[in-house]
Amino acid sequence: MELGVLGGVQVRSAAGSVDLGHARRRTVLAVLLVEPNEPQPVDRLVERVWGDRAPHRAHTALYGYVHRLRRALAGGGGTRIVRAGGGYQLDVDEAAVDLHRFRDLVRRARAADDERAFALLDEALGLWRGEALSGVDSPWLDRVRRTLHLERAEAELHRNDVGLRSGRHHALLAPIWAQAEARPLDERLAGQLMLVLYHCGRQADALEHYRRVCRALADELGVVPGPQLREVHHRILTGAPPRAAEARR
């Protein structure tokens, strides 16, 4: 059985997708998936599922959702929801949950050489299916969602650095371009795009992107680029081959 939150909340068994029911039931499962194999007291679950909008009989509603989720997860090997610590706990192999597999791959990439790190980060980022926790909503899950997207962005930046050092310039151009469009004020990412454009023989485009970033930083934040990005610009402007590490901030 495979469980996921890096996109919509989903469960897949050997027979296919498992019907989890309506959004609030999927919200309960999402909360348990973020911190599996740990007891979640009922009051904590209620707060994480509903925030300050819990219904009058929230404990009863939660019991009903858990009961139906248990039935949905039946036959999933060791994956089950059990009573624990005055509440509930999701027992699951964390390797079966995309979020925890993503974090493990990113952690392993930090200690690997560039060739292995690039493959690990590629695999980690390939687990994402869209916006994390899409289709479920609560104040706590909103905070988790923001954290997860920051983790994804950092993994992308790490992968870009590794790929630039490894000379994968043409393969990196499209993904880095898309990332830069999504995060136009990220100076580290801007430097990476300028480097990959330069190494793909597009010096003029690299310099034009720098001008766009300067305008965006001035208009949105009232600041100028930091010293690292200015140095990347200077070296591209003068035709001195910049190093990948100089895109970092």
PDB file of C-alpha atoms in Angstrom:
ATOM      1  CA  MET A   1       0.000   0.000   0.000  1.00  0.00           C
ATOM      2  CA  GLU A   2       1.276   3.472  -0.926  1.00  0.00           C
ATOM      3  CA  LEU A   3       0.068   6.647   0.775  1.00  0.00           C
ATOM      4  CA  GLY A   4       0.581  10.199  -0.388  1.00  0.00           C
ATOM      5  CA  VAL A   5       0.225  13.850   0.568  1.00  0.00           C
ATOM      6  CA  LEU A   6       2.575  15.420  -2.022  1.00  0.00           C
ATOM      7  CA  GLY A   7      -0.448  16.272  -4.130  1.00  0.00           C
ATOM      8  CA  GLY A   8      -3.943  15.171  -3.212  1.00  0.00           C
ATOM      9  CA  VAL A   9      -4.250  12.885  -0.186  1.00  0.00           C
ATOM     10  CA  GLN A  10      -4.324   9.404  -1.659  1.00  0.00           C
ATOM     11  CA  VAL A  11      -3.978   5.730  -0.850  1.00  0.00           C
ATOM     12  CA  ARG A  12      -3.191   3.117  -3.463  1.00  0.00           C
ATOM     13  CA  SER A  13      -3.321  -0.627  -2.967  1.00  0.00           C
ATOM     14  CA  ALA A  14      -2.459  -3.445  -5.345  1.00  0.00           C
ATOM     15  CA  ALA A  15      -6.056  -3.220  -6.591  1.00  0.00           C
ATOM     16  CA  GLY A  16      -5.825   0.505  -7.369  1.00  0.00           C
ATOM     17  CA  SER A  17      -6.903   3.760  -5.747  1.00  0.00           C
ATOM     18  CA  VAL A  18      -8.674   3.468  -2.384  1.00  0.00           C
ATOM     19  CA  ASP A  19     -11.843   5.523  -1.868  1.00  0.00           C
ATOM     20  CA  LEU A  20     -11.200   7.675   1.204  1.00  0.00           C
ATOM     21  CA  GLY A  21     -14.523   9.472   1.188  1.00  0.00           C
ATOM     22  CA  HIS A  22     -15.167  13.173   1.694  1.00  0.00           C
ATOM     23  CA  ALA A  23     -12.658  15.932   2.407  1.00  0.00           C
ATOM     24  CA  ARG A  24     -12.923  15.940   6.217  1.00  0.00           C
ATOM     25  CA  ARG A  25     -12.155  12.225   6.375  1.00  0.00           C
ATOM     26  CA  ARG A  26      -9.136  12.782   4.114  1.00  0.00           C
ATOM     27  CA  THR A  27      -8.105  15.643   6.397  1.00  0.00           C
ATOM     28  CA  VAL A  28      -7.967  13.251   9.367  1.00  0.00           C
ATOM     29  CA  LEU A  29      -5.799  10.843   7.386  1.00  0.00           C
ATOM     30  CA  ALA A  30      -3.546  13.694   6.223  1.00  0.00           C
ATOM     31  CA  VAL A  31      -2.888  14.763   9.821  1.00  0.00           C
ATOM     32  CA  LEU A  32      -1.968  11.192  10.752  1.00  0.00           C
ATOM     33  CA  LEU A  33       0.260  10.816   7.671  1.00  0.00           C
ATOM     34  CA  VAL A  34       2.311  13.918   8.465  1.00  0.00           C
ATOM     35  CA  GLU A  35       3.363  12.415  11.812  1.00  0.00           C
ATOM     36  CA  PRO A  36       2.933   8.632  11.496  1.00  0.00           C
ATOM     37  CA  ASN A  37       3.845   6.071  14.145  1.00  0.00           C
ATOM     38  CA  GLU A  38       3.263   8.641  16.899  1.00  0.00           C
ATOM     39  CA  PRO A  39       0.268   8.859  19.255  1.00  0.00           C
ATOM     40  CA  GLN A  40      -2.021  11.778  18.440  1.00  0.00           C
ATOM     41  CA  PRO A  41      -4.272  12.666  21.407  1.00  0.00           C
ATOM     42  CA  VAL A  42      -7.881  13.294  20.470  1.00  0.00           C
ATOM     43  CA  ASP A  43      -7.801  16.972  21.444  1.00  0.00           C
ATOM     44  CA  ARG A  44      -4.719  17.532  19.277  1.00  0.00           C
ATOM     45  CA  LEU A  45      -6.358  15.786  16.337  1.00  0.00           C
ATOM     46  CA  VAL A  46      -9.492  17.896  16.725  1.00  0.00           C
ATOM     47  CA  GLU A  47      -7.415  21.095  16.731  1.00  0.00           C
ATOM     48  CA  ARG A  48      -5.387  20.008  13.700  1.00  0.00           C
ATOM     49  CA  VAL A  49      -8.422  18.877  11.723  1.00  0.00           C
ATOM     50  CA  TRP A  50     -10.802  21.772  12.500  1.00  0.00           C
ATOM     51  CA  GLY A  51      -8.764  24.545  14.122  1.00  0.00           C
ATOM     52  CA  ASP A  52     -11.121  26.841  16.036  1.00  0.00           C
ATOM     53  CA  ARG A  53     -14.137  25.659  14.008  1.00  0.00           C
ATOM     54  CA  ALA A  54     -14.625  22.256  15.589  1.00  0.00           C
ATOM     55  CA  PRO A  55     -18.246  21.038  15.606  1.00  0.00           C
ATOM     56  CA  HIS A  56     -20.123  20.578  18.875  1.00  0.00           C
ATOM     57  CA  ARG A  57     -19.602  16.801  18.866  1.00  0.00           C
ATOM     58  CA  ALA A  58     -16.110  16.820  17.367  1.00  0.00           C
ATOM     59  CA  HIS A  59     -14.908  13.766  19.308  1.00  0.00           C
ATOM     60  CA  THR A  60     -17.846  11.727  18.048  1.00  0.00           C
ATOM     61  CA  ALA A  61     -17.293  12.929  14.487  1.00  0.00           C
ATOM     62  CA  LEU A  62     -13.593  12.077  14.729  1.00  0.00           C
ATOM     63  CA  TYR A  63     -14.413   8.571  15.951  1.00  0.00           C
ATOM     64  CA  GLY A  64     -16.684   8.066  12.950  1.00  0.00           C
ATOM     65  CA  TYR A  65     -14.025   9.261  10.502  1.00  0.00           C
ATOM     66  CA  VAL A  66     -11.388   6.993  12.042  1.00  0.00           C
ATOM     67  CA  HIS A  67     -13.773   4.025  11.932  1.00  0.00           C
ATOM     68  CA  ARG A  68     -14.341   4.511   8.197  1.00  0.00           C
ATOM     69  CA  LEU A  69     -10.649   5.102   7.519  1.00  0.00           C
ATOM     70  CA  ARG A  70      -9.824   1.853   9.284  1.00  0.00           C
ATOM     71  CA  ARG A  71     -12.169   0.060   6.926  1.00  0.00           C
ATOM     72  CA  ALA A  72     -10.607   1.811   3.922  1.00  0.00           C
ATOM     73  CA  LEU A  73      -7.110   0.769   5.034  1.00  0.00           C
ATOM     74  CA  ALA A  74      -8.084  -2.837   5.784  1.00  0.00           C
ATOM     75  CA  GLY A  75      -5.921  -5.261   3.870  1.00  0.00           C
ATOM     76  CA  GLY A  76      -3.047  -2.801   3.705  1.00  0.00           C
ATOM     77  CA  GLY A  77      -0.535  -5.078   5.385  1.00  0.00           C
ATOM     78  CA  GLY A  78       0.872  -3.320   8.429  1.00  0.00           C
ATOM     79  CA  THR A  79      -0.883  -0.025   7.685  1.00  0.00           C
ATOM     80  CA  ARG A  80      -3.564   0.567  10.307  1.00  0.00           C
ATOM     81  CA  ILE A  81      -4.947   3.139  12.721  1.00  0.00           C
ATOM     82  CA  VAL A  82      -4.722   2.043  16.362  1.00  0.00           C
ATOM     83  CA  ARG A  83      -5.710   3.519  19.706  1.00  0.00           C
ATOM     84  CA  ALA A  84      -2.695   5.060  21.441  1.00  0.00           C
ATOM     85  CA  GLY A  85      -1.851   7.797  23.926  1.00  0.00           C
ATOM     86  CA  GLY A  86      -5.417   8.904  24.535  1.00  0.00           C
ATOM     87  CA  GLY A  87      -6.068   9.151  20.815  1.00  0.00           C
ATOM     88  CA  TYR A  88      -5.016   7.469  17.596  1.00  0.00           C
ATOM     89  CA  GLN A  89      -1.825   6.495  15.821  1.00  0.00           C
ATOM     90  CA  LEU A  90      -1.202   5.538  12.205  1.00  0.00           C
ATOM     91  CA  ASP A  91       1.080   2.508  12.107  1.00  0.00           C
ATOM     92  CA  VAL A  92       2.786   2.448   8.717  1.00  0.00           C
ATOM     93  CA  ASP A  93       6.130   1.810   7.078  1.00  0.00           C
ATOM     94  CA  GLU A  94       7.306   5.389   6.484  1.00  0.00           C
ATOM     95  CA  ALA A  95       8.866   4.308   3.184  1.00  0.00           C
ATOM     96  CA  ALA A  96       5.284   3.801   1.958  1.00  0.00           C
ATOM     97  CA  VAL A  97       4.430   7.494   2.559  1.00  0.00           C
ATOM     98  CA  ASP A  98       5.632   9.845  -0.184  1.00  0.00           C
ATOM     99  CA  LEU A  99       6.387  12.728   2.222  1.00  0.00           C
ATOM    100  CA  HIS A 100       8.727  10.676   4.376  1.00  0.00           C
ATOM    101  CA  ARG A 101      10.317   8.990   1.375  1.00  0.00           C
ATOM    102  CA  PHE A 102      10.957  12.472  -0.073  1.00  0.00           C
ATOM    103  CA  ARG A 103      12.636  13.653   3.127  1.00  0.00           C
ATOM    104  CA  ASP A 104      14.764  10.515   3.365  1.00  0.00           C
ATOM    105  CA  LEU A 105      15.979  10.875  -0.230  1.00  0.00           C
ATOM    106  CA  VAL A 106      16.851  14.553   0.324  1.00  0.00           C
ATOM    107  CA  ARG A 107      18.725  13.681   3.515  1.00  0.00           C
ATOM    108  CA  ARG A 108      20.716  10.965   1.743  1.00  0.00           C
ATOM    109  CA  ALA A 109      21.526  13.337  -1.129  1.00  0.00           C
ATOM    110  CA  ARG A 110      23.261  15.742   1.263  1.00  0.00           C
ATOM    111  CA  ALA A 111      25.858  13.084   2.091  1.00  0.00           C
ATOM    112  CA  ALA A 112      26.317  11.727  -1.449  1.00  0.00           C
ATOM    113  CA  ASP A 113      28.699  12.607  -4.264  1.00  0.00           C
ATOM    114  CA  ASP A 114      27.283  14.728  -7.078  1.00  0.00           C
ATOM    115  CA  GLU A 115      26.365  11.842  -9.380  1.00  0.00           C
ATOM    116  CA  ARG A 116      24.456   9.990  -6.675  1.00  0.00           C
ATOM    117  CA  ALA A 117      23.008  13.173  -5.170  1.00  0.00           C
ATOM    118  CA  PHE A 118      21.518  14.231  -8.501  1.00  0.00           C
ATOM    119  CA  ALA A 119      19.806  10.848  -8.911  1.00  0.00           C
ATOM    120  CA  LEU A 120      18.462  10.920  -5.341  1.00  0.00           C
ATOM    121  CA  LEU A 121      17.118  14.462  -5.701  1.00  0.00           C
ATOM    122  CA  ASP A 122      15.589  13.594  -9.067  1.00  0.00           C
ATOM    123  CA  GLU A 123      13.768  10.688  -7.439  1.00  0.00           C
ATOM    124  CA  ALA A 124      12.682  12.831  -4.479  1.00  0.00           C
ATOM    125  CA  LEU A 125      11.250  15.612  -6.633  1.00  0.00           C
ATOM    126  CA  GLY A 126       9.557  13.061  -8.873  1.00  0.00           C
ATOM    127  CA  LEU A 127       7.337  12.072  -5.933  1.00  0.00           C
ATOM    128  CA  TRP A 128       5.491  15.393  -6.107  1.00  0.00           C
ATOM    129  CA  ARG A 129       2.151  15.277  -7.941  1.00  0.00           C
ATOM    130  CA  GLY A 130       1.148  18.929  -7.487  1.00  0.00           C
ATOM    131  CA  GLU A 131       0.345  21.156  -4.517  1.00  0.00           C
ATOM    132  CA  ALA A 132       0.951  19.321  -1.255  1.00  0.00           C
ATOM    133  CA  LEU A 133      -2.185  18.337   0.669  1.00  0.00           C
ATOM    134  CA  SER A 134      -4.470  19.618  -2.067  1.00  0.00           C
ATOM    135  CA  GLY A 135      -8.152  19.133  -1.392  1.00  0.00           C
ATOM    136  CA  VAL A 136      -7.828  19.279   2.400  1.00  0.00           C
ATOM    137  CA  ASP A 137      -7.791  22.366   4.559  1.00  0.00           C
ATOM    138  CA  SER A 138      -7.229  23.437   8.149  1.00  0.00           C
ATOM    139  CA  PRO A 139      -5.009  26.098   9.740  1.00  0.00           C
ATOM    140  CA  TRP A 140      -2.511  23.450  10.873  1.00  0.00           C
ATOM    141  CA  LEU A 141      -2.388  21.744   7.483  1.00  0.00           C
ATOM    142  CA  ASP A 142      -1.993  25.136   5.791  1.00  0.00           C
ATOM    143  CA  ARG A 143       1.173  25.691   7.836  1.00  0.00           C
ATOM    144  CA  VAL A 144       2.413  22.196   7.009  1.00  0.00           C
ATOM    145  CA  ARG A 145       1.714  22.821   3.316  1.00  0.00           C
ATOM    146  CA  ARG A 146       3.820  26.001   3.337  1.00  0.00           C
ATOM    147  CA  THR A 147       6.680  24.153   5.046  1.00  0.00           C
ATOM    148  CA  LEU A 148       6.545  21.324   2.524  1.00  0.00           C
ATOM    149  CA  HIS A 149       6.705  23.717  -0.412  1.00  0.00           C
ATOM    150  CA  LEU A 150       9.758  25.384   1.133  1.00  0.00           C
ATOM    151  CA  GLU A 151      11.364  21.941   1.443  1.00  0.00           C
ATOM    152  CA  ARG A 152      10.564  21.246  -2.197  1.00  0.00           C
ATOM    153  CA  ALA A 153      12.075  24.567  -3.288  1.00  0.00           C
ATOM    154  CA  GLU A 154      15.259  23.873  -1.316  1.00  0.00           C
ATOM    155  CA  ALA A 155      15.541  20.411  -2.886  1.00  0.00           C
ATOM    156  CA  GLU A 156      15.156  21.981  -6.338  1.00  0.00           C
ATOM    157  CA  LEU A 157      17.911  24.489  -5.589  1.00  0.00           C
ATOM    158  CA  HIS A 158      20.197  21.713  -4.348  1.00  0.00           C
ATOM    159  CA  ARG A 159      19.500  19.648  -7.466  1.00  0.00           C
ATOM    160  CA  ASN A 160      20.233  22.669  -9.659  1.00  0.00           C
ATOM    161  CA  ASP A 161      23.586  23.287  -7.955  1.00  0.00           C
ATOM    162  CA  VAL A 162      24.570  19.642  -8.331  1.00  0.00           C
ATOM    163  CA  GLY A 163      23.482  19.593 -11.970  1.00  0.00           C
ATOM    164  CA  LEU A 164      25.400  22.773 -12.772  1.00  0.00           C
ATOM    165  CA  ARG A 165      28.558  21.378 -11.200  1.00  0.00           C
ATOM    166  CA  SER A 166      28.062  18.200 -13.235  1.00  0.00           C
ATOM    167  CA  GLY A 167      27.652  20.040 -16.539  1.00  0.00           C
ATOM    168  CA  ARG A 168      23.983  19.114 -17.117  1.00  0.00           C
ATOM    169  CA  HIS A 169      23.247  22.566 -18.511  1.00  0.00           C
ATOM    170  CA  HIS A 170      20.895  21.753 -21.387  1.00  0.00           C
ATOM    171  CA  ALA A 171      18.871  19.277 -19.301  1.00  0.00           C
ATOM    172  CA  LEU A 172      18.498  21.853 -16.516  1.00  0.00           C
ATOM    173  CA  LEU A 173      17.418  24.791 -18.657  1.00  0.00           C
ATOM    174  CA  ALA A 174      13.677  24.045 -18.850  1.00  0.00           C
ATOM    175  CA  PRO A 175      13.138  23.107 -15.171  1.00  0.00           C
ATOM    176  CA  ILE A 176      15.195  26.022 -13.836  1.00  0.00           C
ATOM    177  CA  TRP A 177      13.371  28.418 -16.156  1.00  0.00           C
ATOM    178  CA  ALA A 178      10.007  27.186 -14.839  1.00  0.00           C
ATOM    179  CA  GLN A 179      11.174  27.502 -11.234  1.00  0.00           C
ATOM    180  CA  ALA A 180      12.421  31.051 -11.836  1.00  0.00           C
ATOM    181  CA  GLU A 181       9.078  32.064 -13.316  1.00  0.00           C
ATOM    182  CA  ALA A 182       7.332  30.703 -10.221  1.00  0.00           C
ATOM    183  CA  ARG A 183       9.768  32.388  -7.779  1.00  0.00           C
ATOM    184  CA  PRO A 184      10.959  35.572  -9.517  1.00  0.00           C
ATOM    185  CA  LEU A 185      12.423  37.141  -6.345  1.00  0.00           C
ATOM    186  CA  ASP A 186      14.647  34.182  -5.424  1.00  0.00           C
ATOM    187  CA  GLU A 187      18.176  35.475  -6.058  1.00  0.00           C
ATOM    188  CA  ARG A 188      19.843  32.092  -5.701  1.00  0.00           C
ATOM    189  CA  LEU A 189      17.508  30.695  -8.335  1.00  0.00           C
ATOM    190  CA  ALA A 190      18.060  33.731 -10.554  1.00  0.00           C
ATOM    191  CA  GLY A 191      21.794  33.109 -10.411  1.00  0.00           C
ATOM    192  CA  GLN A 192      21.285  29.466 -11.336  1.00  0.00           C
ATOM    193  CA  LEU A 193      19.191  30.416 -14.359  1.00  0.00           C
ATOM    194  CA  MET A 194      21.776  32.966 -15.462  1.00  0.00           C
ATOM    195  CA  LEU A 195      24.508  30.331 -15.192  1.00  0.00           C
ATOM    196  CA  VAL A 196      22.613  27.696 -17.132  1.00  0.00           C
ATOM    197  CA  LEU A 197      21.722  30.203 -19.864  1.00  0.00           C
ATOM    198  CA  TYR A 198      25.357  31.276 -20.091  1.00  0.00           C
ATOM    199  CA  HIS A 199      26.607  27.697 -20.376  1.00  0.00           C
ATOM    200  CA  CYS A 200      23.982  26.990 -23.045  1.00  0.00           C
ATOM    201  CA  GLY A 201      25.472  29.792 -25.156  1.00  0.00           C
ATOM    202  CA  ARG A 202      22.770  32.337 -24.302  1.00  0.00           C
ATOM    203  CA  GLN A 203      24.784  35.108 -22.680  1.00  0.00           C
ATOM    204  CA  ALA A 204      22.389  37.853 -23.820  1.00  0.00           C
ATOM    205  CA  ASP A 205      19.413  36.036 -22.281  1.00  0.00           C
ATOM    206  CA  ALA A 206      21.339  35.611 -19.024  1.00  0.00           C
ATOM    207  CA  LEU A 207      22.018  39.341 -18.864  1.00  0.00           C
ATOM    208  CA  GLU A 208      18.412  40.171 -19.729  1.00  0.00           C
ATOM    209  CA  HIS A 209      17.199  37.916 -16.920  1.00  0.00           C
ATOM    210  CA  TYR A 210      19.440  39.820 -14.509  1.00  0.00           C
ATOM    211  CA  ARG A 211      17.805  43.080 -15.605  1.00  0.00           C
ATOM    212  CA  ARG A 212      14.342  41.579 -15.033  1.00  0.00           C
ATOM    213  CA  VAL A 213      15.319  40.414 -11.553  1.00  0.00           C
ATOM    214  CA  CYS A 214      16.719  43.860 -10.718  1.00  0.00           C
ATOM    215  CA  ARG A 215      13.422  45.474 -11.718  1.00  0.00           C
ATOM    216  CA  ALA A 216      11.374  42.932  -9.765  1.00  0.00           C
ATOM    217  CA  LEU A 217      13.468  43.329  -6.609  1.00  0.00           C
ATOM    218  CA  ALA A 218      13.232  47.113  -6.828  1.00  0.00           C
ATOM    219  CA  ASP A 219       9.490  47.150  -7.530  1.00  0.00           C
ATOM    220  CA  GLU A 220       8.449  44.474  -5.024  1.00  0.00           C
ATOM    221  CA  LEU A 221      10.974  44.822  -2.199  1.00  0.00           C
ATOM    222  CA  GLY A 222      12.768  48.110  -2.772  1.00  0.00           C
ATOM    223  CA  VAL A 223      16.192  46.414  -2.761  1.00  0.00           C
ATOM    224  CA  VAL A 224      19.053  45.703  -5.151  1.00  0.00           C
ATOM    225  CA  PRO A 225      20.561  42.254  -5.846  1.00  0.00           C
ATOM    226  CA  GLY A 226      22.942  40.864  -3.255  1.00  0.00           C
ATOM    227  CA  PRO A 227      26.704  40.545  -3.804  1.00  0.00           C
ATOM    228  CA  GLN A 228      26.625  36.918  -5.004  1.00  0.00           C
ATOM    229  CA  LEU A 229      24.139  37.623  -7.777  1.00  0.00           C
ATOM    230  CA  ARG A 230      25.984  40.798  -8.758  1.00  0.00           C
ATOM    231  CA  GLU A 231      29.202  38.786  -9.040  1.00  0.00           C
ATOM    232  CA  VAL A 232      27.531  36.202 -11.288  1.00  0.00           C
ATOM    233  CA  HIS A 233      26.294  39.078 -13.466  1.00  0.00           C
ATOM    234  CA  HIS A 234      29.748  40.664 -13.633  1.00  0.00           C
ATOM    235  CA  ARG A 235      31.458  37.443 -14.663  1.00  0.00           C
ATOM    236  CA  ILE A 236      28.859  36.721 -17.345  1.00  0.00           C
ATOM    237  CA  LEU A 237      29.086  40.305 -18.586  1.00  0.00           C
ATOM    238  CA  THR A 238      32.858  40.054 -18.950  1.00  0.00           C
ATOM    239  CA  GLY A 239      32.779  36.545 -20.423  1.00  0.00           C
ATOM    240  CA  ALA A 240      34.619  34.961 -17.483  1.00  0.00           C
ATOM    241  CA  PRO A 241      33.184  31.451 -16.990  1.00  0.00           C
ATOM    242  CA  PRO A 242      31.343  31.588 -13.649  1.00  0.00           C
ATOM    243  CA  ARG A 243      31.363  28.676 -11.252  1.00  0.00           C
ATOM    244  CA  ALA A 244      28.127  26.996 -10.170  1.00  0.00           C
ATOM    245  CA  ALA A 245      28.788  27.756  -6.509  1.00  0.00           C
ATOM    246  CA  GLU A 246      28.600  31.483  -7.232  1.00  0.00           C
ATOM    247  CA  ALA A 247      24.838  31.246  -7.751  1.00  0.00           C
ATOM    248  CA  ARG A 248      24.395  30.439  -4.066  1.00  0.00           C
ATOM    249  CA  ARG A 249      23.442  33.072  -1.530  1.00  0.00           C
TER     250      ARG A 249
END
